[in-house]
Coordinates of C-alpha atoms and ligand atoms in Angstrom, one line a residue:
X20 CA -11.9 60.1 -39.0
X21 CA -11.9 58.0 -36.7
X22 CA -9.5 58.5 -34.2
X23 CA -10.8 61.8 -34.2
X24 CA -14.0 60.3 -33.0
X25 CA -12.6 58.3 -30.2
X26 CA -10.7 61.3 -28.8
X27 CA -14.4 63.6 -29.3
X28 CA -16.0 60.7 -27.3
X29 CA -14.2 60.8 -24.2
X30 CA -14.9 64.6 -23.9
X31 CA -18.4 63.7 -24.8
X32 CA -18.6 61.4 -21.8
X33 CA -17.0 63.8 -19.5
X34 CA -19.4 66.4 -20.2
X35 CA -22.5 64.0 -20.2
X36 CA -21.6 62.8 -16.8
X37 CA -22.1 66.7 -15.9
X38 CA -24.6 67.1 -17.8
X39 CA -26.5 64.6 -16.4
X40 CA -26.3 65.7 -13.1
X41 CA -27.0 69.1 -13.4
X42 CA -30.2 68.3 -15.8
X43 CA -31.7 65.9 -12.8
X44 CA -30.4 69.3 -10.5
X45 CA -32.2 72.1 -12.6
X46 CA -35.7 69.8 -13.0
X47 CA -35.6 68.9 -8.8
X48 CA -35.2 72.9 -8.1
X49 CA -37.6 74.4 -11.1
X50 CA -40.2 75.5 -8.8
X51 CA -37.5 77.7 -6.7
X52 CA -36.9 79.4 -10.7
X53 CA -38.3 81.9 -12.6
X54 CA -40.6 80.3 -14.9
X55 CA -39.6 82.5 -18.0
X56 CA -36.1 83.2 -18.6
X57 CA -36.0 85.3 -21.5
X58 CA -32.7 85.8 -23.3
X59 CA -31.2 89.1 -23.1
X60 CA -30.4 91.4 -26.7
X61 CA -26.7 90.9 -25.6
X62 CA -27.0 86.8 -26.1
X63 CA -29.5 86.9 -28.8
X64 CA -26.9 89.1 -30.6
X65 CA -24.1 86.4 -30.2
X66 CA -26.3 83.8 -31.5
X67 CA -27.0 85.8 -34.5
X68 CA -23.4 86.4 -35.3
X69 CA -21.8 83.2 -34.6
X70 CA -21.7 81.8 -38.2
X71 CA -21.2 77.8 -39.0
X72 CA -17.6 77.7 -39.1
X73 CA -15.5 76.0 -41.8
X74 CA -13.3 74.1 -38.8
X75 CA -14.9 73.0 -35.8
X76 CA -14.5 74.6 -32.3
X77 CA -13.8 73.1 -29.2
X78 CA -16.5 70.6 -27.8
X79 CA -16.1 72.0 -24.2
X80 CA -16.7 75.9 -25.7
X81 CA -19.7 75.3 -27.7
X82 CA -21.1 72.9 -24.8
X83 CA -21.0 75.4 -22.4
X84 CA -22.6 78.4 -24.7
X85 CA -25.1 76.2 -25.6
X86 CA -25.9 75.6 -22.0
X87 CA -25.7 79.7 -21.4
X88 CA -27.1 80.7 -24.1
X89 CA -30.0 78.7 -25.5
X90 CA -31.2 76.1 -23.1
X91 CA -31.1 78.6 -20.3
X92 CA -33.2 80.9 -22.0
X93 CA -36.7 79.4 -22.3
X94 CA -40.0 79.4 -20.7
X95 CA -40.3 76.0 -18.7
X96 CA -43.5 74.8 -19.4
X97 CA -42.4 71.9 -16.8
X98 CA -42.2 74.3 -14.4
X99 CA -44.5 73.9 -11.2
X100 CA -46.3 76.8 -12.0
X101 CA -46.3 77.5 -15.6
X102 CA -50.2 77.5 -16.4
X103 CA -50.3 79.0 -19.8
X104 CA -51.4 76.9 -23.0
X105 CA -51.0 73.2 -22.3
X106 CA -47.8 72.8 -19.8
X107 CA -45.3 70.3 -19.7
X108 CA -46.3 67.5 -17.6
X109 CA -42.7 66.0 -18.6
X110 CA -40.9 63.4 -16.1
X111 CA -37.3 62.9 -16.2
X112 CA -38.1 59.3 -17.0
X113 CA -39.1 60.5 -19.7
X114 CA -36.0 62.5 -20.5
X115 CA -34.0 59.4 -19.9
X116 CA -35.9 57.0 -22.2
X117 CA -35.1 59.9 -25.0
X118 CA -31.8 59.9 -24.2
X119 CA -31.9 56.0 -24.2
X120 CA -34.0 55.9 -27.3
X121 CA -31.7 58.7 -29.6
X122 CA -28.7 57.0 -28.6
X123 CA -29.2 53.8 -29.9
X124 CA -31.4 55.6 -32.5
X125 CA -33.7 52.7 -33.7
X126 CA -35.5 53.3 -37.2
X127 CA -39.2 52.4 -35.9
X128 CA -40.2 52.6 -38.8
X129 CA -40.9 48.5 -39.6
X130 CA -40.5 45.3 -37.4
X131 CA -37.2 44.5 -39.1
X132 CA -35.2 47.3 -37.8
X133 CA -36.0 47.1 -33.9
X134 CA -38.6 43.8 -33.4
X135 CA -38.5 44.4 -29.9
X136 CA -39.3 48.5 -30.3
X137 CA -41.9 47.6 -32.7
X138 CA -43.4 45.3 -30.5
X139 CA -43.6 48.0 -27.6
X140 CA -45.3 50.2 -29.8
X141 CA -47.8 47.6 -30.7
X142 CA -48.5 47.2 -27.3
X143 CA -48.8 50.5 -26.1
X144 CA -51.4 51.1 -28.7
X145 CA -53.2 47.7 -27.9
X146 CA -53.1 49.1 -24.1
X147 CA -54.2 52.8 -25.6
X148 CA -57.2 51.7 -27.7
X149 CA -58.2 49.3 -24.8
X150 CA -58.3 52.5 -22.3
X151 CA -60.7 54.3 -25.4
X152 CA -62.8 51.1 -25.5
X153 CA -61.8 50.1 -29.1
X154 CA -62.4 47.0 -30.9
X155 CA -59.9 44.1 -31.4
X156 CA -59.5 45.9 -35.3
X157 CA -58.1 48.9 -33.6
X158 CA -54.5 50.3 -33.9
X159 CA -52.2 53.4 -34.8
X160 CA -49.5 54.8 -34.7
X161 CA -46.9 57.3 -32.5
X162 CA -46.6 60.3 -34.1
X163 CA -45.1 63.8 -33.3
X164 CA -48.0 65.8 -31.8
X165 CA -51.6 66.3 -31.7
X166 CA -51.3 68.0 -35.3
X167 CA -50.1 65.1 -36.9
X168 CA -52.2 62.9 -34.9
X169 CA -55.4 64.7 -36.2
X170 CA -54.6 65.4 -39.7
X171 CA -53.1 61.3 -39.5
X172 CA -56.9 60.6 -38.7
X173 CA -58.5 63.1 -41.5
X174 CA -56.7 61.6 -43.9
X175 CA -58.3 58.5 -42.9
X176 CA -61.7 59.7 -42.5
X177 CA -61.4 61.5 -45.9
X178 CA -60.2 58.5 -48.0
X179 CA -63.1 56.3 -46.1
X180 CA -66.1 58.3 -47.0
X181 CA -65.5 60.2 -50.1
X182 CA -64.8 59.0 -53.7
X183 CA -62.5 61.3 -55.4
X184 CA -65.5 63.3 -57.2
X185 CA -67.4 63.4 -53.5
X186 CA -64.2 65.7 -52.6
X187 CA -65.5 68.9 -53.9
X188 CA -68.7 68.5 -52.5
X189 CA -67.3 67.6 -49.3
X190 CA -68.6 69.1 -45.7
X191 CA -66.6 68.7 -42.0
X192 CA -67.8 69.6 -39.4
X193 CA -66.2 71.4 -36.1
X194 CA -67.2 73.7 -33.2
X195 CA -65.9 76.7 -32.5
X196 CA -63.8 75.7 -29.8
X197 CA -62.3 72.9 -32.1
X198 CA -58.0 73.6 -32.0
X199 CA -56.5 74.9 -35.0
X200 CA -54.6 72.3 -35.8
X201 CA -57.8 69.9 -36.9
X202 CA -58.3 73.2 -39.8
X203 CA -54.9 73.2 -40.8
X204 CA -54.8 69.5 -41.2
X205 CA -57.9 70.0 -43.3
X206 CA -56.5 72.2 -45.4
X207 CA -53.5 69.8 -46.3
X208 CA -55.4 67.3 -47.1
X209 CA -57.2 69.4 -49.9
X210 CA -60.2 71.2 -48.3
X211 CA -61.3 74.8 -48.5
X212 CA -62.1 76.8 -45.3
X213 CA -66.2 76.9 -46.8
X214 CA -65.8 72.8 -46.7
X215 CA -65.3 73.5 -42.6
X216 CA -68.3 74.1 -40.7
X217 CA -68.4 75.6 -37.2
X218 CA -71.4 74.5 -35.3
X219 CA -71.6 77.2 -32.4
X220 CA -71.3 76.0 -28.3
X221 CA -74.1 76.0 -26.1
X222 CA -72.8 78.0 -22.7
X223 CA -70.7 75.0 -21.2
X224 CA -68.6 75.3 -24.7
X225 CA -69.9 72.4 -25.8
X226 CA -71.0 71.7 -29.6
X227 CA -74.4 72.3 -29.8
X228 CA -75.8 68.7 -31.1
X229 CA -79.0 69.6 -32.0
X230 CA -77.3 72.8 -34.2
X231 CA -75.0 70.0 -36.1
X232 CA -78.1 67.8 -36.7
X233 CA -79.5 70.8 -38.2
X234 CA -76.7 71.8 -40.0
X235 CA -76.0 68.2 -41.5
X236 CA -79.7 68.1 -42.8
X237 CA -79.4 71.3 -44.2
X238 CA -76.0 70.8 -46.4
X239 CA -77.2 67.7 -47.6
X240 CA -80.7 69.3 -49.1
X241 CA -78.3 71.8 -50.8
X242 CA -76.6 68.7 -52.4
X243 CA -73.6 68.2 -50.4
X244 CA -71.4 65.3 -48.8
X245 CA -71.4 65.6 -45.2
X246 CA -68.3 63.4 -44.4
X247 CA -67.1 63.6 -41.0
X248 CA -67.7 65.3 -37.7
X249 CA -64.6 66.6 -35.4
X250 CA -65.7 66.0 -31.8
X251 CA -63.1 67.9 -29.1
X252 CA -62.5 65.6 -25.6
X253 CA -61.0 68.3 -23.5
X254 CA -60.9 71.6 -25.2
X255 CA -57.9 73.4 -25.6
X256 CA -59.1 76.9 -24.1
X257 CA -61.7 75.2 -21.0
X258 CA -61.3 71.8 -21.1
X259 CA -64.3 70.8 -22.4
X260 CA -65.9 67.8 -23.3
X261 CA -68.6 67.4 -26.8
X262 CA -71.3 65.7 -26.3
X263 CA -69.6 62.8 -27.4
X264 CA -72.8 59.9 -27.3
X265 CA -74.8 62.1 -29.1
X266 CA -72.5 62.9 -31.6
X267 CA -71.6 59.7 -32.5
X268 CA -75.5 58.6 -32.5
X269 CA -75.4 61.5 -35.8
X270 CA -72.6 59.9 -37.5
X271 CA -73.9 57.0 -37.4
X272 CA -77.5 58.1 -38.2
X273 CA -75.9 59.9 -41.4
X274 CA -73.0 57.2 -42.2
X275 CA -70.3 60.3 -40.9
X276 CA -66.6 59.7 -39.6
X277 CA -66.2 60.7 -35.9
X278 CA -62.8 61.6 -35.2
X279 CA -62.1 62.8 -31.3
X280 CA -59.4 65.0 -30.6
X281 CA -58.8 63.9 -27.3
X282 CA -54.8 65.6 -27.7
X283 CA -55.1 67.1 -24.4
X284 CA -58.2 65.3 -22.6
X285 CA -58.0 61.8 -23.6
X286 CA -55.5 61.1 -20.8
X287 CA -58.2 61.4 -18.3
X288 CA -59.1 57.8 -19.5
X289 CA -56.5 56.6 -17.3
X290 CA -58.6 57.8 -14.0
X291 CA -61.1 56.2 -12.6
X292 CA -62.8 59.1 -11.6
X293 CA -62.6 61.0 -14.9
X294 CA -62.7 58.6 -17.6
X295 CA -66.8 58.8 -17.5
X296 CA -66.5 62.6 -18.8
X297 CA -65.3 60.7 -21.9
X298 CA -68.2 58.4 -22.5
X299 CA -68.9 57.7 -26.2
X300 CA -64.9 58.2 -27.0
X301 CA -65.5 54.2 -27.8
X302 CA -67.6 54.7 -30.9
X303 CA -65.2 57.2 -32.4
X304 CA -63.4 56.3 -35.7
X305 CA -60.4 57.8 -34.7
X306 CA -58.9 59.8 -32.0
X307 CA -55.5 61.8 -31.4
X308 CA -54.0 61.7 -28.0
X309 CA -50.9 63.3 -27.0
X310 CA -48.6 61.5 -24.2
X311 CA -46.5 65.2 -24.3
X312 CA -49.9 66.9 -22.7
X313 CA -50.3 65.0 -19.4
X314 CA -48.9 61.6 -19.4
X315 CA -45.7 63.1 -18.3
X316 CA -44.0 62.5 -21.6
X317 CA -41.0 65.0 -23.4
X318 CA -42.1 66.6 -26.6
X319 CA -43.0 64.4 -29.9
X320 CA -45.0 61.7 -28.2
X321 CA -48.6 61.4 -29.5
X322 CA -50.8 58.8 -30.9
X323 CA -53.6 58.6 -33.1
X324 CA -55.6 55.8 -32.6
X325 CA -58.8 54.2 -35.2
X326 CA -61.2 51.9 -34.3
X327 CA -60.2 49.9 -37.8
X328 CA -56.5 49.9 -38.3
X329 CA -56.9 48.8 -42.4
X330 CA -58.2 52.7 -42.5
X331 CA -54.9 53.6 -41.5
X332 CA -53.5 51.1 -44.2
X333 CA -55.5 52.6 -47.1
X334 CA -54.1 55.9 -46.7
X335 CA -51.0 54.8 -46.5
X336 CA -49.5 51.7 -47.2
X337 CA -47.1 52.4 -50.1
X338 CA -45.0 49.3 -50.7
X339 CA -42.1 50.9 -52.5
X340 CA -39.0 48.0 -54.3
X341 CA -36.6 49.4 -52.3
X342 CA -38.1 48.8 -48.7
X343 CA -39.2 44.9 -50.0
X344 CA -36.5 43.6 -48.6
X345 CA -37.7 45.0 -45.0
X346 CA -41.3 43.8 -45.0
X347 CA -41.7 40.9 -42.3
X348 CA -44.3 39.6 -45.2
X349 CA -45.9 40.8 -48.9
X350 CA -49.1 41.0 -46.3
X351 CA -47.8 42.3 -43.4
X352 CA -48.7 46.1 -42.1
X353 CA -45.7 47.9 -41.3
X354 CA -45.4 51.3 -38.9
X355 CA -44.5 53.1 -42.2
X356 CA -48.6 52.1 -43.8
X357 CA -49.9 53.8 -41.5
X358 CA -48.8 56.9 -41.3
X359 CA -47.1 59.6 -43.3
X360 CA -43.6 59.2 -41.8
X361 CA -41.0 56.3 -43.2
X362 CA -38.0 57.2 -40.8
X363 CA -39.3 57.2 -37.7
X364 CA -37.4 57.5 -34.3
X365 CA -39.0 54.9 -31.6
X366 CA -41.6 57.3 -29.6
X367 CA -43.4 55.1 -27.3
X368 CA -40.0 54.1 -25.6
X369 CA -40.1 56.7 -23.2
X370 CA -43.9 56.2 -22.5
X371 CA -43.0 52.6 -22.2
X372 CA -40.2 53.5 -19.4
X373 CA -42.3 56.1 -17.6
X374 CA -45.3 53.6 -17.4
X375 CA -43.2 50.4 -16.4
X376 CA -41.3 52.1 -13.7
X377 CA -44.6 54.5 -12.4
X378 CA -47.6 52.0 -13.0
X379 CA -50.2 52.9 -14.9
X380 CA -52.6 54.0 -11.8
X381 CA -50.0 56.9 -11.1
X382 CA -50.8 58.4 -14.6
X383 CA -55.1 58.6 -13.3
X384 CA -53.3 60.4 -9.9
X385 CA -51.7 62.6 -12.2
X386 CA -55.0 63.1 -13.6
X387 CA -56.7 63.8 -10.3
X388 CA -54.0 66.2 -9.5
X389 CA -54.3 68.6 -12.2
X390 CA -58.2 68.2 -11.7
X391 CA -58.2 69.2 -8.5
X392 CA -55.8 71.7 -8.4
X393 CA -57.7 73.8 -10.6
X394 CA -60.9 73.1 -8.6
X395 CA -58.9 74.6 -6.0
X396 CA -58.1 78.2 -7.8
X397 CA -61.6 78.4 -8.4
X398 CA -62.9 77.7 -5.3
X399 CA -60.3 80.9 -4.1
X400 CA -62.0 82.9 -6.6
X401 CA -65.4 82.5 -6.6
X402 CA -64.9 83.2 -2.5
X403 CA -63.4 86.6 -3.5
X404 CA -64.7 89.8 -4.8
X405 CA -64.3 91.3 -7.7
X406 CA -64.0 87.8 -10.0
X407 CA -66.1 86.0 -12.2
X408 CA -65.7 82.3 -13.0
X409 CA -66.2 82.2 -16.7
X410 CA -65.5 78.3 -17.3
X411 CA -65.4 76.5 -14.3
X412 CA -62.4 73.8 -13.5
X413 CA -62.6 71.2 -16.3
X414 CA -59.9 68.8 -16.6
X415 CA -57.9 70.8 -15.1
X416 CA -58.5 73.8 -16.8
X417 CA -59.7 77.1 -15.6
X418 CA -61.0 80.7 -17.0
X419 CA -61.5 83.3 -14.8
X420 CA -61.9 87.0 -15.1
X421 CA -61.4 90.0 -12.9
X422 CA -64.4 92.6 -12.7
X423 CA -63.5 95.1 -10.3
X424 CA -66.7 96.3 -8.8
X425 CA -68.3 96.0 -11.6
X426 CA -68.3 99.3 -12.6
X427 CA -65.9 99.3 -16.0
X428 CA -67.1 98.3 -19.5
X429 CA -66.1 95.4 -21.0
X430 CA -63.1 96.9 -23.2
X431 CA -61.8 98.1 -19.9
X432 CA -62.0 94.9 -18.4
X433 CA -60.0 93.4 -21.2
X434 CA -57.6 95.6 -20.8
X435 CA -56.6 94.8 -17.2
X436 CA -57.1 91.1 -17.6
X437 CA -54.3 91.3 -20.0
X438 CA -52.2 93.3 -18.2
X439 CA -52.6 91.0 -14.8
X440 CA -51.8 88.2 -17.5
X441 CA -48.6 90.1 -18.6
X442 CA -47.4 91.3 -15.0
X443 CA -47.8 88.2 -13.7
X444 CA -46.2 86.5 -16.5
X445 CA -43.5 89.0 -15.9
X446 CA -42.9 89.1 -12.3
X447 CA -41.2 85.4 -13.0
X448 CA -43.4 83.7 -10.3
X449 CA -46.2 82.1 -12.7
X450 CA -46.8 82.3 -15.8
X451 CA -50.7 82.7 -17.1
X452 CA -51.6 83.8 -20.3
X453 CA -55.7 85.3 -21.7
X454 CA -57.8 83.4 -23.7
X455 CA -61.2 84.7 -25.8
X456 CA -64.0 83.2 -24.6
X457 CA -67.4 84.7 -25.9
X458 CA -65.9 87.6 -27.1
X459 CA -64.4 88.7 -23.5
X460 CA -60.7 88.5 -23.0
X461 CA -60.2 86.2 -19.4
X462 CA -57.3 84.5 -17.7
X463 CA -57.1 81.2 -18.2
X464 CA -54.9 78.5 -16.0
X465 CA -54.4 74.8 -17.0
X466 CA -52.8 73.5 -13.8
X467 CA -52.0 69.6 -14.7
X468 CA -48.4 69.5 -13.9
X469 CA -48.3 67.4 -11.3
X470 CA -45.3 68.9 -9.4
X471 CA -47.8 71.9 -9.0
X472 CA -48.9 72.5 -5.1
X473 CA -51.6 73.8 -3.4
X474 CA -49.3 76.3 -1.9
X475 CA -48.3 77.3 -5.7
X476 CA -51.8 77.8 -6.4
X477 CA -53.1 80.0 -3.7
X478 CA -49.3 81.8 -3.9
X479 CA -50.4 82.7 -7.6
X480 CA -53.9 83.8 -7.0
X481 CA -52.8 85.8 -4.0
X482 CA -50.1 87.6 -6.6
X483 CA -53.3 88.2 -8.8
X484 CA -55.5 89.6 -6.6
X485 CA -52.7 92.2 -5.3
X486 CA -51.8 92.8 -8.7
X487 CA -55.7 93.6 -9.3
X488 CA -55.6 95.5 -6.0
X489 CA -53.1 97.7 -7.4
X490 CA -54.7 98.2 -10.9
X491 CA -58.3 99.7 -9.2
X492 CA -55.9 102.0 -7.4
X493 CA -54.7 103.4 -10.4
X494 CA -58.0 103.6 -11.7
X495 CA -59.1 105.5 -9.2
X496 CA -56.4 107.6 -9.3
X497 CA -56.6 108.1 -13.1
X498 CA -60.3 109.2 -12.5
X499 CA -59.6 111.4 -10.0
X500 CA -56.7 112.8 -12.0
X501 CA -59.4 113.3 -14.2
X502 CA -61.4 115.1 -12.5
X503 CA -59.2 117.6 -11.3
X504 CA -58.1 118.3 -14.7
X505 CA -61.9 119.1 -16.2
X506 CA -61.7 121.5 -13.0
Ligands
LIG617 C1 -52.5 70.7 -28.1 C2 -53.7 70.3 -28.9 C3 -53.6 70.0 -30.2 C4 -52.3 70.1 -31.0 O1 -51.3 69.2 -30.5 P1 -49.8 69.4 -30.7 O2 -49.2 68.2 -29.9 O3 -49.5 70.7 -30.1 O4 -49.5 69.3 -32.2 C5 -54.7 69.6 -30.9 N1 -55.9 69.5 -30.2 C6 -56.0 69.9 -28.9 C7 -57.4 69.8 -28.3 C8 -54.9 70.3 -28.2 O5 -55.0 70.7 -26.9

């Protein structure tokens, strides 16, 4: 075996030396790119058939279809003007700390294994709960996404407030704009979908406090547990903020958890100029966060972060014989208590790299950036006719609809929106996708990459409004056809 290995090593550090340069190339040159490239039949049809062969094949050949045909063919979220869902904000720091981090592949899992790893992590959480305003008992852990991070925390907040016969009886609260992911994680964790209740928005999207107070005094006449309350910092669909103080003024009024999923917004704790939007975020329970949103991180960096670590601990600690020999101490509180992973590979590395080579006060410009950059597209649109504003600029989110004249109904208007959304999407230059917000269907642009320009931004709303030019042509050519026809 192993002088097979040797051999396979010096091609692999041939090709990682190109590879290398031509990863640092393709990032520098993304914004001169399509934004989508989408793989053809032809290549999807010889990945399909290419089976997993009983003898290897050449390093060199499966390399260089690999490069052809799968990384090649992706949307870049990274890209400068990819502004659908949550875009990658991703450095190549980051990159190079994962490269760092997978190939001495640490098992974060305990101090043991990697002290020094396990001490980073330690201290970016320290650093993270300090930016949220967290007590000296706070902690958490790295995890893969926002997901995990919130069904990490509902775990928590379940085992803290009910006993095991409170479960059936059991109420959570969300909004309507709450992300999907804090349902799901409900559902693992053993609730029903009538255990999940959806206080409505008031017209900023924000959950209507005075509807939760209601709806918490109401389940708790009809004999049920109201347990905890899932309170969004930055909204998924328009960036918005729940009324955070007033929230946590309810849980604490009515002994609820408050968990904040701050996955996308919580970042804008590292700017001075934003961090206010998130007051109250300190007398949360728990929050998630996710470093892959907008603090420039590759995919699978999040944390979730609790005010009281031992919450963590409860949930999770297992102390199995065989991992004894591993604990620092028959006390101590490993990575592994606190979470639902055992192997873990070391996530905050990267974060660590991008934040001791950048500086922390980069990541609040970052912040500013996206802010302002959506401020911008909306200040282009609400100077032109024919659009509405439907959710102004909100950490760096925007949703935006074209109305023509005003003269279609609303099913009509849905109808373009999505096509500008699709023709855009398609012409290569940006990519925006719809959203549904009160019912209507409306672009929506999340603009926090911070490679984005100001030239990218009105380049992409001029491409709308032509593309919206276009479509009231054929409107009024369709009528017109129309016409002549009942003639
Ligand atoms: C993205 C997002 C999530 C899910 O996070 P993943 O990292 O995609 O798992 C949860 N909540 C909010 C508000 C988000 O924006």
């Amino acid at each position: 075996m192993r002088a097979k290995t040797q051999m396979l090593n010096e091609q692999i550090r041939l090709l990682m030396n190109d590879f290398t340069g031509q990863a640092v190339n393709l990032h520098g040159q993304l914004g001169t790119q399509p934004v989508c490239h989408a793989a053809s039949q032809e290549v999807l049809r010889r990945v399909a058939s290419q089976p997993i062969p009983a003898d290897g094949r050449s390093l060199q050949v499966v390399y260089s279809e690999m490069l052809q045909d799968i990384y090649s063919n992706i949307s870049f979220a990274q890209h400068p003007r990819s502004f659908s869902c949550v875009p990658s904000t991703m450095s190549l720091l980051s990159w190079m700390g994962d490269v760092m981090t997978s190939a001495y592949n640490p098992h974060a899992s305990c101090q043991m294994n990697a002290p020094a790893a396990d001490l980073v992590e330690k201290k970016l959480i320290r650093w993270m709960c300090d930016q949220a305003g967290y007590p000296e008992s706070g902690g958490g852990l790295f995890v893969s996404g926002g997901s995990i991070a919130n069904l990490t925390a509902l775990t928590a907040a379940r085992d803290a407030k009910l006993s095991a016969e409170d479960r059936s009886r059991a109420i959570v609260y969300v909004s309507d704009q709450t992300h999907s992911s804090v349902a799901k994680g409900l559902h693992i964790i053993g609730f029903t979908s009538e255990q999940i209740h959806l206080i409505p928005t008031d017209r900023a999207f924000c959950m209507d406090s005075s509807l939760l107070r209601s709806s918490i005094i109401h389940d708790i006449a009809l004999g049920k547990k109201p347990f905890a309350v899932i309170a969004s910092a930055g909204t998924t669909n328009t960036g918005s903020v729940d009324p955070l103080p007033e929230i946590a003024a309810l849980c604490r009024e009515y002994d609820l958890w408050m968990h904040v999923d701050g996955a996308f917004g919580a970042s804008a704790l590292l700017s001075e100029h934003y961090r206010d939007k998130l007051a109250g975020i300190e007398c949360s329970d728990s929050m998630s966060w996710d470093a892959h949103k907008w603090m420039m991180q590759t995919y699978g960096c999040s944390v979730v972060l609790v005010r009281d670590q031992s919450s963590l601990a409860r949930s999770f600690a297992a102390h199995p014989e065989y991992l004894k020999d591993a604990e620092a101490s028959a006390e101590s509180i490993e990575f592994w208590d606190l979470g639902p992973e055992l192997t873990r590979p070391a996530r905050s590395l990267k974060l660590w790299l991008s934040l001791q080579v950048l500086g922390s006060k980069e990541f609040g410009e970052v912040i500013e950036h996206g802010c302002a950059m959506a401020e911008l597209a909306e200040g282009l649109l609400r100077n032109a006719a024919g659009w509405e504003i439907i959710s102004p600029a909100q950490l760096g989110i925007l949703n935006f609809r074209y109305v023509a004249n005003g003269s279609l109904s609303s099913s009509e208007l849905d109808h373009i929106n999505q096509d500008l959304a699709r023709k855009i999407t398609e012409s290569g230059f940006a990519q925006i996708f719809t959203t549904q917000l009160r019912g209507k269907k409306v672009l929506r642009m999340c603009t926090i990459n911070p490679e984005t320009t100001a030239q990218d931004i009105c380049e992409t709303i001029g491409h709308l409004k032509a593309f919206a030019t276009v479509h009231v042509d054929w409107n009024a050519l369709g009528q017109l056809q129309a016409s002549h026809k009942r003639r």
